[in-house]
């Protein structure tokens, strides 16, 4: 049974089209469905896709998500650089907006 408050289903599995198109895939699906939130599967795992200002506010809500220790130290040192924006929580991230 589908609940009324469930986001629309864009496709059963989207790994290949997302890998092929990159981030524009998300915007294209949002435009096609007339929404900023949709569901699909990514590598066969249920996934929610979001875009827009409200999605960014939700994503950077420190009560819901933390970027601390999200990436291994070796990766931070070589790919991001220590202190990179990828590892900052909202107060540090704000300086990049």
PDB file as gemmi writes it, atoms N, CA and C in Angstrom:
CRYST1    1.000    1.000    1.000  90.00  90.00  90.00 P 1                      
ATOM      1  N   UNK A   1       0.833  -1.186   0.000  1.00  0.00           N  
ATOM      2  CA  UNK A   1       0.000   0.000   0.000  1.00  0.00           C  
ATOM      3  C   UNK A   1       0.876   1.247   0.000  1.00  0.00           C  
ATOM      4  N   UNK A   2       0.595   2.199  -0.858  1.00  0.00           N  
ATOM      5  CA  UNK A   2       1.363   3.426  -0.964  1.00  0.00           C  
ATOM      6  C   UNK A   2       0.747   4.482  -0.065  1.00  0.00           C  
ATOM      7  N   UNK A   3       1.579   5.090   0.778  1.00  0.00           N  
ATOM      8  CA  UNK A   3       1.104   6.158   1.646  1.00  0.00           C  
ATOM      9  C   UNK A   3       0.987   7.455   0.857  1.00  0.00           C  
ATOM     10  N   UNK A   4       0.053   8.304   1.238  1.00  0.00           N  
ATOM     11  CA  UNK A   4      -0.165   9.569   0.517  1.00  0.00           C  
ATOM     12  C   UNK A   4       1.004  10.528   0.643  1.00  0.00           C  
ATOM     13  N   UNK A   5       1.752  10.466   1.751  1.00  0.00           N  
ATOM     14  CA  UNK A   5       2.840  11.407   1.944  1.00  0.00           C  
ATOM     15  C   UNK A   5       4.179  10.884   1.405  1.00  0.00           C  
ATOM     16  N   UNK A   6       4.155   9.795   0.686  1.00  0.00           N  
ATOM     17  CA  UNK A   6       5.363   9.221   0.123  1.00  0.00           C  
ATOM     18  C   UNK A   6       5.761   9.983  -1.135  1.00  0.00           C  
ATOM     19  N   UNK A   7       7.051  10.313  -1.293  1.00  0.00           N  
ATOM     20  CA  UNK A   7       7.475  11.018  -2.500  1.00  0.00           C  
ATOM     21  C   UNK A   7       7.239  10.163  -3.743  1.00  0.00           C  
ATOM     22  N   UNK A   8       7.101  10.790  -4.903  1.00  0.00           N  
ATOM     23  CA  UNK A   8       6.874  10.012  -6.128  1.00  0.00           C  
ATOM     24  C   UNK A   8       8.077   9.145  -6.479  1.00  0.00           C  
ATOM     25  N   UNK A   9       7.799   8.046  -7.132  1.00  0.00           N  
ATOM     26  CA  UNK A   9       8.835   7.124  -7.589  1.00  0.00           C  
ATOM     27  C   UNK A   9       9.294   7.553  -8.978  1.00  0.00           C  
ATOM     28  N   UNK A  10      10.579   7.858  -9.111  1.00  0.00           N  
ATOM     29  CA  UNK A  10      11.109   8.271 -10.410  1.00  0.00           C  
ATOM     30  C   UNK A  10      11.378   7.061 -11.291  1.00  0.00           C  
ATOM     31  N   UNK A  11      11.973   6.047 -10.712  1.00  0.00           N  
ATOM     32  CA  UNK A  11      12.262   4.804 -11.426  1.00  0.00           C  
ATOM     33  C   UNK A  11      12.575   3.744 -10.386  1.00  0.00           C  
ATOM     34  N   UNK A  12      12.497   2.493 -10.801  1.00  0.00           N  
ATOM     35  CA  UNK A  12      12.758   1.419  -9.860  1.00  0.00           C  
ATOM     36  C   UNK A  12      14.224   1.413  -9.442  1.00  0.00           C  
ATOM     37  N   UNK A  13      15.150   1.676 -10.367  1.00  0.00           N  
ATOM     38  CA  UNK A  13      16.597   1.670 -10.116  1.00  0.00           C  
ATOM     39  C   UNK A  13      17.221   2.762 -10.972  1.00  0.00           C  
ATOM     40  N   UNK A  14      18.077   3.591 -10.367  1.00  0.00           N  
ATOM     41  CA  UNK A  14      18.624   4.723 -11.123  1.00  0.00           C  
ATOM     42  C   UNK A  14      20.147   4.778 -11.138  1.00  0.00           C  
ATOM     43  N   UNK A  15      20.818   3.722 -10.717  1.00  0.00           N  
ATOM     44  CA  UNK A  15      22.275   3.763 -10.648  1.00  0.00           C  
ATOM     45  C   UNK A  15      22.903   4.098 -12.002  1.00  0.00           C  
ATOM     46  N   UNK A  16      22.502   3.388 -13.041  1.00  0.00           N  
ATOM     47  CA  UNK A  16      23.109   3.626 -14.355  1.00  0.00           C  
ATOM     48  C   UNK A  16      22.816   5.023 -14.900  1.00  0.00           C  
ATOM     49  N   UNK A  17      21.544   5.477 -14.924  1.00  0.00           N  
ATOM     50  CA  UNK A  17      21.306   6.827 -15.452  1.00  0.00           C  
ATOM     51  C   UNK A  17      21.973   7.928 -14.622  1.00  0.00           C  
ATOM     52  N   UNK A  18      22.056   7.738 -13.313  1.00  0.00           N  
ATOM     53  CA  UNK A  18      22.724   8.735 -12.475  1.00  0.00           C  
ATOM     54  C   UNK A  18      24.217   8.748 -12.760  1.00  0.00           C  
ATOM     55  N   UNK A  19      24.820   7.579 -12.897  1.00  0.00           N  
ATOM     56  CA  UNK A  19      26.249   7.513 -13.216  1.00  0.00           C  
ATOM     57  C   UNK A  19      26.530   8.112 -14.594  1.00  0.00           C  
ATOM     58  N   UNK A  20      25.633   7.892 -15.527  1.00  0.00           N  
ATOM     59  CA  UNK A  20      25.807   8.395 -16.889  1.00  0.00           C  
ATOM     60  C   UNK A  20      25.634   9.915 -16.969  1.00  0.00           C  
ATOM     61  N   UNK A  21      24.643  10.440 -16.250  1.00  0.00           N  
ATOM     62  CA  UNK A  21      24.309  11.864 -16.369  1.00  0.00           C  
ATOM     63  C   UNK A  21      24.859  12.738 -15.251  1.00  0.00           C  
ATOM     64  N   UNK A  22      25.164  12.158 -14.103  1.00  0.00           N  
ATOM     65  CA  UNK A  22      25.630  12.946 -12.971  1.00  0.00           C  
ATOM     66  C   UNK A  22      24.489  13.714 -12.324  1.00  0.00           C  
ATOM     67  N   UNK A  23      24.815  14.793 -11.633  1.00  0.00           N  
ATOM     68  CA  UNK A  23      23.811  15.562 -10.907  1.00  0.00           C  
ATOM     69  C   UNK A  23      22.651  16.076 -11.765  1.00  0.00           C  
ATOM     70  N   UNK A  24      22.867  16.409 -13.033  1.00  0.00           N  
ATOM     71  CA  UNK A  24      21.719  16.843 -13.845  1.00  0.00           C  
ATOM     72  C   UNK A  24      20.578  15.818 -13.877  1.00  0.00           C  
ATOM     73  N   UNK A  25      20.879  14.552 -13.642  1.00  0.00           N  
ATOM     74  CA  UNK A  25      19.833  13.530 -13.592  1.00  0.00           C  
ATOM     75  C   UNK A  25      18.789  13.869 -12.525  1.00  0.00           C  
ATOM     76  N   UNK A  26      19.262  14.325 -11.366  1.00  0.00           N  
ATOM     77  CA  UNK A  26      18.342  14.634 -10.267  1.00  0.00           C  
ATOM     78  C   UNK A  26      17.417  15.775 -10.663  1.00  0.00           C  
ATOM     79  N   UNK A  27      17.975  16.840 -11.204  1.00  0.00           N  
ATOM     80  CA  UNK A  27      17.139  17.972 -11.626  1.00  0.00           C  
ATOM     81  C   UNK A  27      16.162  17.564 -12.724  1.00  0.00           C  
ATOM     82  N   UNK A  28      16.615  16.738 -13.656  1.00  0.00           N  
ATOM     83  CA  UNK A  28      15.734  16.305 -14.744  1.00  0.00           C  
ATOM     84  C   UNK A  28      14.553  15.502 -14.206  1.00  0.00           C  
ATOM     85  N   UNK A  29      14.803  14.630 -13.244  1.00  0.00           N  
ATOM     86  CA  UNK A  29      13.717  13.838 -12.663  1.00  0.00           C  
ATOM     87  C   UNK A  29      12.765  14.732 -11.867  1.00  0.00           C  
ATOM     88  N   UNK A  30      13.324  15.681 -11.139  1.00  0.00           N  
ATOM     89  CA  UNK A  30      12.480  16.614 -10.378  1.00  0.00           C  
ATOM     90  C   UNK A  30      11.584  17.410 -11.324  1.00  0.00           C  
ATOM     91  N   UNK A  31      12.147  17.875 -12.428  1.00  0.00           N  
ATOM     92  CA  UNK A  31      11.356  18.614 -13.415  1.00  0.00           C  
ATOM     93  C   UNK A  31      10.262  17.722 -14.007  1.00  0.00           C  
ATOM     94  N   UNK A  32      10.632  16.499 -14.355  1.00  0.00           N  
ATOM     95  CA  UNK A  32       9.680  15.567 -14.964  1.00  0.00           C  
ATOM     96  C   UNK A  32       8.522  15.248 -14.023  1.00  0.00           C  
ATOM     97  N   UNK A  33       8.824  15.126 -12.716  1.00  0.00           N  
ATOM     98  CA  UNK A  33       7.808  14.757 -11.735  1.00  0.00           C  
ATOM     99  C   UNK A  33       7.116  15.972 -11.110  1.00  0.00           C  
ATOM    100  N   UNK A  34       7.643  17.172 -11.356  1.00  0.00           N  
ATOM    101  CA  UNK A  34       7.063  18.382 -10.784  1.00  0.00           C  
ATOM    102  C   UNK A  34       7.233  18.469  -9.273  1.00  0.00           C  
ATOM    103  N   UNK A  35       8.402  18.071  -8.786  1.00  0.00           N  
ATOM    104  CA  UNK A  35       8.660  18.053  -7.350  1.00  0.00           C  
ATOM    105  C   UNK A  35      10.145  18.276  -7.091  1.00  0.00           C  
ATOM    106  N   UNK A  36      10.500  18.563  -5.861  1.00  0.00           N  
ATOM    107  CA  UNK A  36      11.900  18.687  -5.467  1.00  0.00           C  
ATOM    108  C   UNK A  36      12.372  17.482  -4.670  1.00  0.00           C  
ATOM    109  N   UNK A  37      11.526  16.456  -4.590  1.00  0.00           N  
ATOM    110  CA  UNK A  37      11.835  15.266  -3.806  1.00  0.00           C  
ATOM    111  C   UNK A  37      11.259  14.048  -4.520  1.00  0.00           C  
ATOM    112  N   UNK A  38      12.082  13.042  -4.719  1.00  0.00           N  
ATOM    113  CA  UNK A  38      11.582  11.801  -5.307  1.00  0.00           C  
ATOM    114  C   UNK A  38      12.357  10.626  -4.737  1.00  0.00           C  
ATOM    115  N   UNK A  39      11.844   9.434  -4.985  1.00  0.00           N  
ATOM    116  CA  UNK A  39      12.498   8.226  -4.493  1.00  0.00           C  
ATOM    117  C   UNK A  39      12.844   7.314  -5.653  1.00  0.00           C  
ATOM    118  N   UNK A  40      13.849   6.518  -5.425  1.00  0.00           N  
ATOM    119  CA  UNK A  40      14.280   5.498  -6.373  1.00  0.00           C  
ATOM    120  C   UNK A  40      15.179   4.539  -5.607  1.00  0.00           C  
ATOM    121  N   UNK A  41      15.945   3.762  -6.310  1.00  0.00           N  
ATOM    122  CA  UNK A  41      16.952   2.909  -5.684  1.00  0.00           C  
ATOM    123  C   UNK A  41      18.300   3.244  -6.311  1.00  0.00           C  
ATOM    124  N   UNK A  42      19.311   3.287  -5.471  1.00  0.00           N  
ATOM    125  CA  UNK A  42      20.681   3.521  -5.909  1.00  0.00           C  
ATOM    126  C   UNK A  42      21.483   2.311  -5.460  1.00  0.00           C  
ATOM    127  N   UNK A  43      22.000   1.581  -6.408  1.00  0.00           N  
ATOM    128  CA  UNK A  43      22.680   0.319  -6.131  1.00  0.00           C  
ATOM    129  C   UNK A  43      21.764  -0.602  -5.316  1.00  0.00           C  
ATOM    130  N   UNK A  44      20.495  -0.621  -5.708  1.00  0.00           N  
ATOM    131  CA  UNK A  44      19.442  -1.472  -5.149  1.00  0.00           C  
ATOM    132  C   UNK A  44      19.065  -1.132  -3.704  1.00  0.00           C  
ATOM    133  N   UNK A  45      19.475   0.046  -3.218  1.00  0.00           N  
ATOM    134  CA  UNK A  45      19.074   0.494  -1.886  1.00  0.00           C  
ATOM    135  C   UNK A  45      18.110   1.661  -2.026  1.00  0.00           C  
ATOM    136  N   UNK A  46      17.039   1.632  -1.248  1.00  0.00           N  
ATOM    137  CA  UNK A  46      16.061   2.720  -1.299  1.00  0.00           C  
ATOM    138  C   UNK A  46      16.761   4.043  -1.005  1.00  0.00           C  
ATOM    139  N   UNK A  47      16.477   5.030  -1.854  1.00  0.00           N  
ATOM    140  CA  UNK A  47      17.159   6.317  -1.764  1.00  0.00           C  
ATOM    141  C   UNK A  47      16.177   7.446  -2.027  1.00  0.00           C  
ATOM    142  N   UNK A  48      16.304   8.522  -1.251  1.00  0.00           N  
ATOM    143  CA  UNK A  48      15.551   9.755  -1.493  1.00  0.00           C  
ATOM    144  C   UNK A  48      16.484  10.757  -2.153  1.00  0.00           C  
ATOM    145  N   UNK A  49      15.995  11.429  -3.172  1.00  0.00           N  
ATOM    146  CA  UNK A  49      16.747  12.462  -3.862  1.00  0.00           C  
ATOM    147  C   UNK A  49      16.037  13.790  -3.620  1.00  0.00           C  
ATOM    148  N   UNK A  50      16.818  14.834  -3.315  1.00  0.00           N  
ATOM    149  CA  UNK A  50      16.251  16.147  -3.002  1.00  0.00           C  
ATOM    150  C   UNK A  50      17.035  17.220  -3.740  1.00  0.00           C  
ATOM    151  N   UNK A  51      16.367  18.341  -3.946  1.00  0.00           N  
ATOM    152  CA  UNK A  51      17.051  19.528  -4.460  1.00  0.00           C  
ATOM    153  C   UNK A  51      16.366  20.750  -3.889  1.00  0.00           C  
ATOM    154  N   UNK A  52      17.026  21.888  -3.977  1.00  0.00           N  
ATOM    155  CA  UNK A  52      16.439  23.150  -3.551  1.00  0.00           C  
ATOM    156  C   UNK A  52      16.923  23.617  -2.187  1.00  0.00           C  
ATOM    157  N   UNK A  53      16.496  24.816  -1.847  1.00  0.00           N  
ATOM    158  CA  UNK A  53      16.925  25.459  -0.612  1.00  0.00           C  
ATOM    159  C   UNK A  53      16.477  24.680   0.626  1.00  0.00           C  
ATOM    160  N   UNK A  54      15.241  24.197   0.630  1.00  0.00           N  
ATOM    161  CA  UNK A  54      14.746  23.444   1.781  1.00  0.00           C  
ATOM    162  C   UNK A  54      15.542  22.154   1.971  1.00  0.00           C  
ATOM    163  N   UNK A  55      15.924  21.508   0.884  1.00  0.00           N  
ATOM    164  CA  UNK A  55      16.731  20.293   0.972  1.00  0.00           C  
ATOM    165  C   UNK A  55      18.105  20.607   1.562  1.00  0.00           C  
ATOM    166  N   UNK A  56      18.704  21.714   1.141  1.00  0.00           N  
ATOM    167  CA  UNK A  56      20.006  22.108   1.683  1.00  0.00           C  
ATOM    168  C   UNK A  56      19.907  22.404   3.177  1.00  0.00           C  
ATOM    169  N   UNK A  57      18.844  23.093   3.577  1.00  0.00           N  
ATOM    170  CA  UNK A  57      18.652  23.378   4.998  1.00  0.00           C  
ATOM    171  C   UNK A  57      18.523  22.082   5.801  1.00  0.00           C  
ATOM    172  N   UNK A  58      17.784  21.136   5.272  1.00  0.00           N  
ATOM    173  CA  UNK A  58      17.627  19.842   5.938  1.00  0.00           C  
ATOM    174  C   UNK A  58      18.963  19.111   6.021  1.00  0.00           C  
ATOM    175  N   UNK A  59      19.690  19.091   4.920  1.00  0.00           N  
ATOM    176  CA  UNK A  59      20.960  18.374   4.860  1.00  0.00           C  
ATOM    177  C   UNK A  59      21.998  18.968   5.808  1.00  0.00           C  
ATOM    178  N   UNK A  60      21.993  20.275   5.978  1.00  0.00           N  
ATOM    179  CA  UNK A  60      22.981  20.924   6.842  1.00  0.00           C  
ATOM    180  C   UNK A  60      22.466  21.161   8.252  1.00  0.00           C  
ATOM    181  N   UNK A  61      21.375  20.509   8.635  1.00  0.00           N  
ATOM    182  CA  UNK A  61      20.861  20.555   9.997  1.00  0.00           C  
ATOM    183  C   UNK A  61      21.723  19.631  10.851  1.00  0.00           C  
ATOM    184  N   UNK A  62      22.509  20.211  11.755  1.00  0.00           N  
ATOM    185  CA  UNK A  62      23.436  19.422  12.569  1.00  0.00           C  
ATOM    186  C   UNK A  62      22.739  18.407  13.466  1.00  0.00           C  
ATOM    187  N   UNK A  63      21.466  18.601  13.742  1.00  0.00           N  
ATOM    188  CA  UNK A  63      20.731  17.632  14.552  1.00  0.00           C  
ATOM    189  C   UNK A  63      20.425  16.360  13.751  1.00  0.00           C  
ATOM    190  N   UNK A  64      20.471  16.452  12.428  1.00  0.00           N  
ATOM    191  CA  UNK A  64      20.145  15.294  11.573  1.00  0.00           C  
ATOM    192  C   UNK A  64      21.378  14.636  10.963  1.00  0.00           C  
ATOM    193  N   UNK A  65      22.377  15.436  10.598  1.00  0.00           N  
ATOM    194  CA  UNK A  65      23.561  14.917   9.921  1.00  0.00           C  
ATOM    195  C   UNK A  65      24.812  15.513  10.530  1.00  0.00           C  
ATOM    196  N   UNK A  66      25.879  14.763  10.508  1.00  0.00           N  
ATOM    197  CA  UNK A  66      27.177  15.257  10.938  1.00  0.00           C  
ATOM    198  C   UNK A  66      28.209  14.836   9.909  1.00  0.00           C  
ATOM    199  N   UNK A  67      29.081  15.753   9.541  1.00  0.00           N  
ATOM    200  CA  UNK A  67      30.141  15.426   8.607  1.00  0.00           C  
ATOM    201  C   UNK A  67      31.420  15.015   9.332  1.00  0.00           C  
ATOM    202  N   UNK A  68      31.441  15.155  10.645  1.00  0.00           N  
ATOM    203  CA  UNK A  68      32.612  14.783  11.428  1.00  0.00           C  
ATOM    204  C   UNK A  68      32.850  13.278  11.299  1.00  0.00           C  
ATOM    205  N   UNK A  69      34.057  12.907  10.954  1.00  0.00           N  
ATOM    206  CA  UNK A  69      34.463  11.508  10.769  1.00  0.00           C  
ATOM    207  C   UNK A  69      33.685  10.794   9.661  1.00  0.00           C  
ATOM    208  N   UNK A  70      33.109  11.533   8.732  1.00  0.00           N  
ATOM    209  CA  UNK A  70      32.369  10.915   7.633  1.00  0.00           C  
ATOM    210  C   UNK A  70      33.315  10.290   6.608  1.00  0.00           C  
ATOM    211  N   UNK A  71      34.499  10.838   6.483  1.00  0.00           N  
ATOM    212  CA  UNK A  71      35.491  10.301   5.548  1.00  0.00           C  
ATOM    213  C   UNK A  71      36.704   9.829   6.338  1.00  0.00           C  
ATOM    214  N   UNK A  72      37.342   8.753   5.892  1.00  0.00           N  
ATOM    215  CA  UNK A  72      38.552   8.280   6.567  1.00  0.00           C  
ATOM    216  C   UNK A  72      39.658   9.327   6.522  1.00  0.00           C  
ATOM    217  N   UNK A  73      40.507   9.343   7.542  1.00  0.00           N  
ATOM    218  CA  UNK A  73      41.588  10.332   7.645  1.00  0.00           C  
ATOM    219  C   UNK A  73      42.479  10.315   6.412  1.00  0.00           C  
ATOM    220  N   UNK A  74      42.810   9.140   5.918  1.00  0.00           N  
ATOM    221  CA  UNK A  74      43.685   9.049   4.741  1.00  0.00           C  
ATOM    222  C   UNK A  74      43.055   9.754   3.538  1.00  0.00           C  
ATOM    223  N   UNK A  75      41.760   9.589   3.364  1.00  0.00           N  
ATOM    224  CA  UNK A  75      41.057  10.243   2.262  1.00  0.00           C  
ATOM    225  C   UNK A  75      41.029  11.753   2.459  1.00  0.00           C  
ATOM    226  N   UNK A  76      40.786  12.201   3.688  1.00  0.00           N  
ATOM    227  CA  UNK A  76      40.767  13.643   3.961  1.00  0.00           C  
ATOM    228  C   UNK A  76      42.119  14.273   3.657  1.00  0.00           C  
ATOM    229  N   UNK A  77      43.189  13.583   4.020  1.00  0.00           N  
ATOM    230  CA  UNK A  77      44.527  14.143   3.817  1.00  0.00           C  
ATOM    231  C   UNK A  77      44.902  14.199   2.340  1.00  0.00           C  
ATOM    232  N   UNK A  78      44.475  13.216   1.559  1.00  0.00           N  
ATOM    233  CA  UNK A  78      44.920  13.164   0.168  1.00  0.00           C  
ATOM    234  C   UNK A  78      43.952  13.791  -0.825  1.00  0.00           C  
ATOM    235  N   UNK A  79      42.652  13.611  -0.622  1.00  0.00           N  
ATOM    236  CA  UNK A  79      41.680  14.071  -1.612  1.00  0.00           C  
ATOM    237  C   UNK A  79      41.100  15.441  -1.272  1.00  0.00           C  
ATOM    238  N   UNK A  80      40.628  15.603  -0.039  1.00  0.00           N  
ATOM    239  CA  UNK A  80      39.950  16.835   0.355  1.00  0.00           C  
ATOM    240  C   UNK A  80      40.906  17.881   0.917  1.00  0.00           C  
ATOM    241  N   UNK A  81      41.932  17.420   1.599  1.00  0.00           N  
ATOM    242  CA  UNK A  81      42.767  18.326   2.383  1.00  0.00           C  
ATOM    243  C   UNK A  81      42.137  18.507   3.754  1.00  0.00           C  
ATOM    244  N   UNK A  82      42.937  18.524   4.783  1.00  0.00           N  
ATOM    245  CA  UNK A  82      42.383  18.664   6.127  1.00  0.00           C  
ATOM    246  C   UNK A  82      41.756  20.047   6.266  1.00  0.00           C  
ATOM    247  N   UNK A  83      40.591  20.102   6.878  1.00  0.00           N  
ATOM    248  CA  UNK A  83      39.866  21.361   7.024  1.00  0.00           C  
ATOM    249  C   UNK A  83      39.045  21.721   5.798  1.00  0.00           C  
ATOM    250  N   UNK A  84      38.949  20.817   4.834  1.00  0.00           N  
ATOM    251  CA  UNK A  84      38.167  21.078   3.629  1.00  0.00           C  
ATOM    252  C   UNK A  84      36.681  21.183   3.937  1.00  0.00           C  
ATOM    253  N   UNK A  85      35.951  21.828   3.074  1.00  0.00           N  
ATOM    254  CA  UNK A  85      34.523  22.067   3.280  1.00  0.00           C  
ATOM    255  C   UNK A  85      33.737  20.761   3.418  1.00  0.00           C  
ATOM    256  N   UNK A  86      34.213  19.673   2.841  1.00  0.00           N  
ATOM    257  CA  UNK A  86      33.500  18.403   2.894  1.00  0.00           C  
ATOM    258  C   UNK A  86      33.353  17.876   4.320  1.00  0.00           C  
ATOM    259  N   UNK A  87      34.239  18.277   5.222  1.00  0.00           N  
ATOM    260  CA  UNK A  87      34.184  17.776   6.586  1.00  0.00           C  
ATOM    261  C   UNK A  87      33.638  18.765   7.588  1.00  0.00           C  
ATOM    262  N   UNK A  88      33.186  19.919   7.130  1.00  0.00           N  
ATOM    263  CA  UNK A  88      32.707  20.950   8.052  1.00  0.00           C  
ATOM    264  C   UNK A  88      31.225  20.806   8.324  1.00  0.00           C  
ATOM    265  N   UNK A  89      30.844  21.033   9.562  1.00  0.00           N  
ATOM    266  CA  UNK A  89      29.436  21.135   9.894  1.00  0.00           C  
ATOM    267  C   UNK A  89      28.974  22.553   9.582  1.00  0.00           C  
ATOM    268  N   UNK A  90      27.725  22.823   9.754  1.00  0.00           N  
ATOM    269  CA  UNK A  90      27.089  24.061   9.303  1.00  0.00           C  
ATOM    270  C   UNK A  90      27.828  25.353   9.674  1.00  0.00           C  
ATOM    271  N   UNK A  91      28.250  25.592  10.929  1.00  0.00           N  
ATOM    272  CA  UNK A  91      28.891  26.874  11.230  1.00  0.00           C  
ATOM    273  C   UNK A  91      30.116  27.129  10.358  1.00  0.00           C  
ATOM    274  N   UNK A  92      30.955  26.117  10.150  1.00  0.00           N  
ATOM    275  CA  UNK A  92      32.116  26.284   9.293  1.00  0.00           C  
ATOM    276  C   UNK A  92      31.742  26.364   7.828  1.00  0.00           C  
ATOM    277  N   UNK A  93      30.695  25.652   7.443  1.00  0.00           N  
ATOM    278  CA  UNK A  93      30.271  25.644   6.049  1.00  0.00           C  
ATOM    279  C   UNK A  93      29.729  26.989   5.619  1.00  0.00           C  
ATOM    280  N   UNK A  94      29.069  27.700   6.512  1.00  0.00           N  
ATOM    281  CA  UNK A  94      28.432  28.972   6.175  1.00  0.00           C  
ATOM    282  C   UNK A  94      29.405  29.955   5.532  1.00  0.00           C  
ATOM    283  N   UNK A  95      30.672  29.894   5.891  1.00  0.00           N  
ATOM    284  CA  UNK A  95      31.617  30.859   5.318  1.00  0.00           C  
ATOM    285  C   UNK A  95      31.839  30.628   3.828  1.00  0.00           C  
ATOM    286  N   UNK A  96      31.441  29.459   3.307  1.00  0.00           N  
ATOM    287  CA  UNK A  96      31.597  29.154   1.897  1.00  0.00           C  
ATOM    288  C   UNK A  96      30.368  29.534   1.083  1.00  0.00           C  
ATOM    289  N   UNK A  97      29.270  29.879   1.725  1.00  0.00           N  
ATOM    290  CA  UNK A  97      28.047  30.225   0.992  1.00  0.00           C  
ATOM    291  C   UNK A  97      28.094  31.623   0.454  1.00  0.00           C  
TER     292      UNK A  97                                                      
END                                                                             
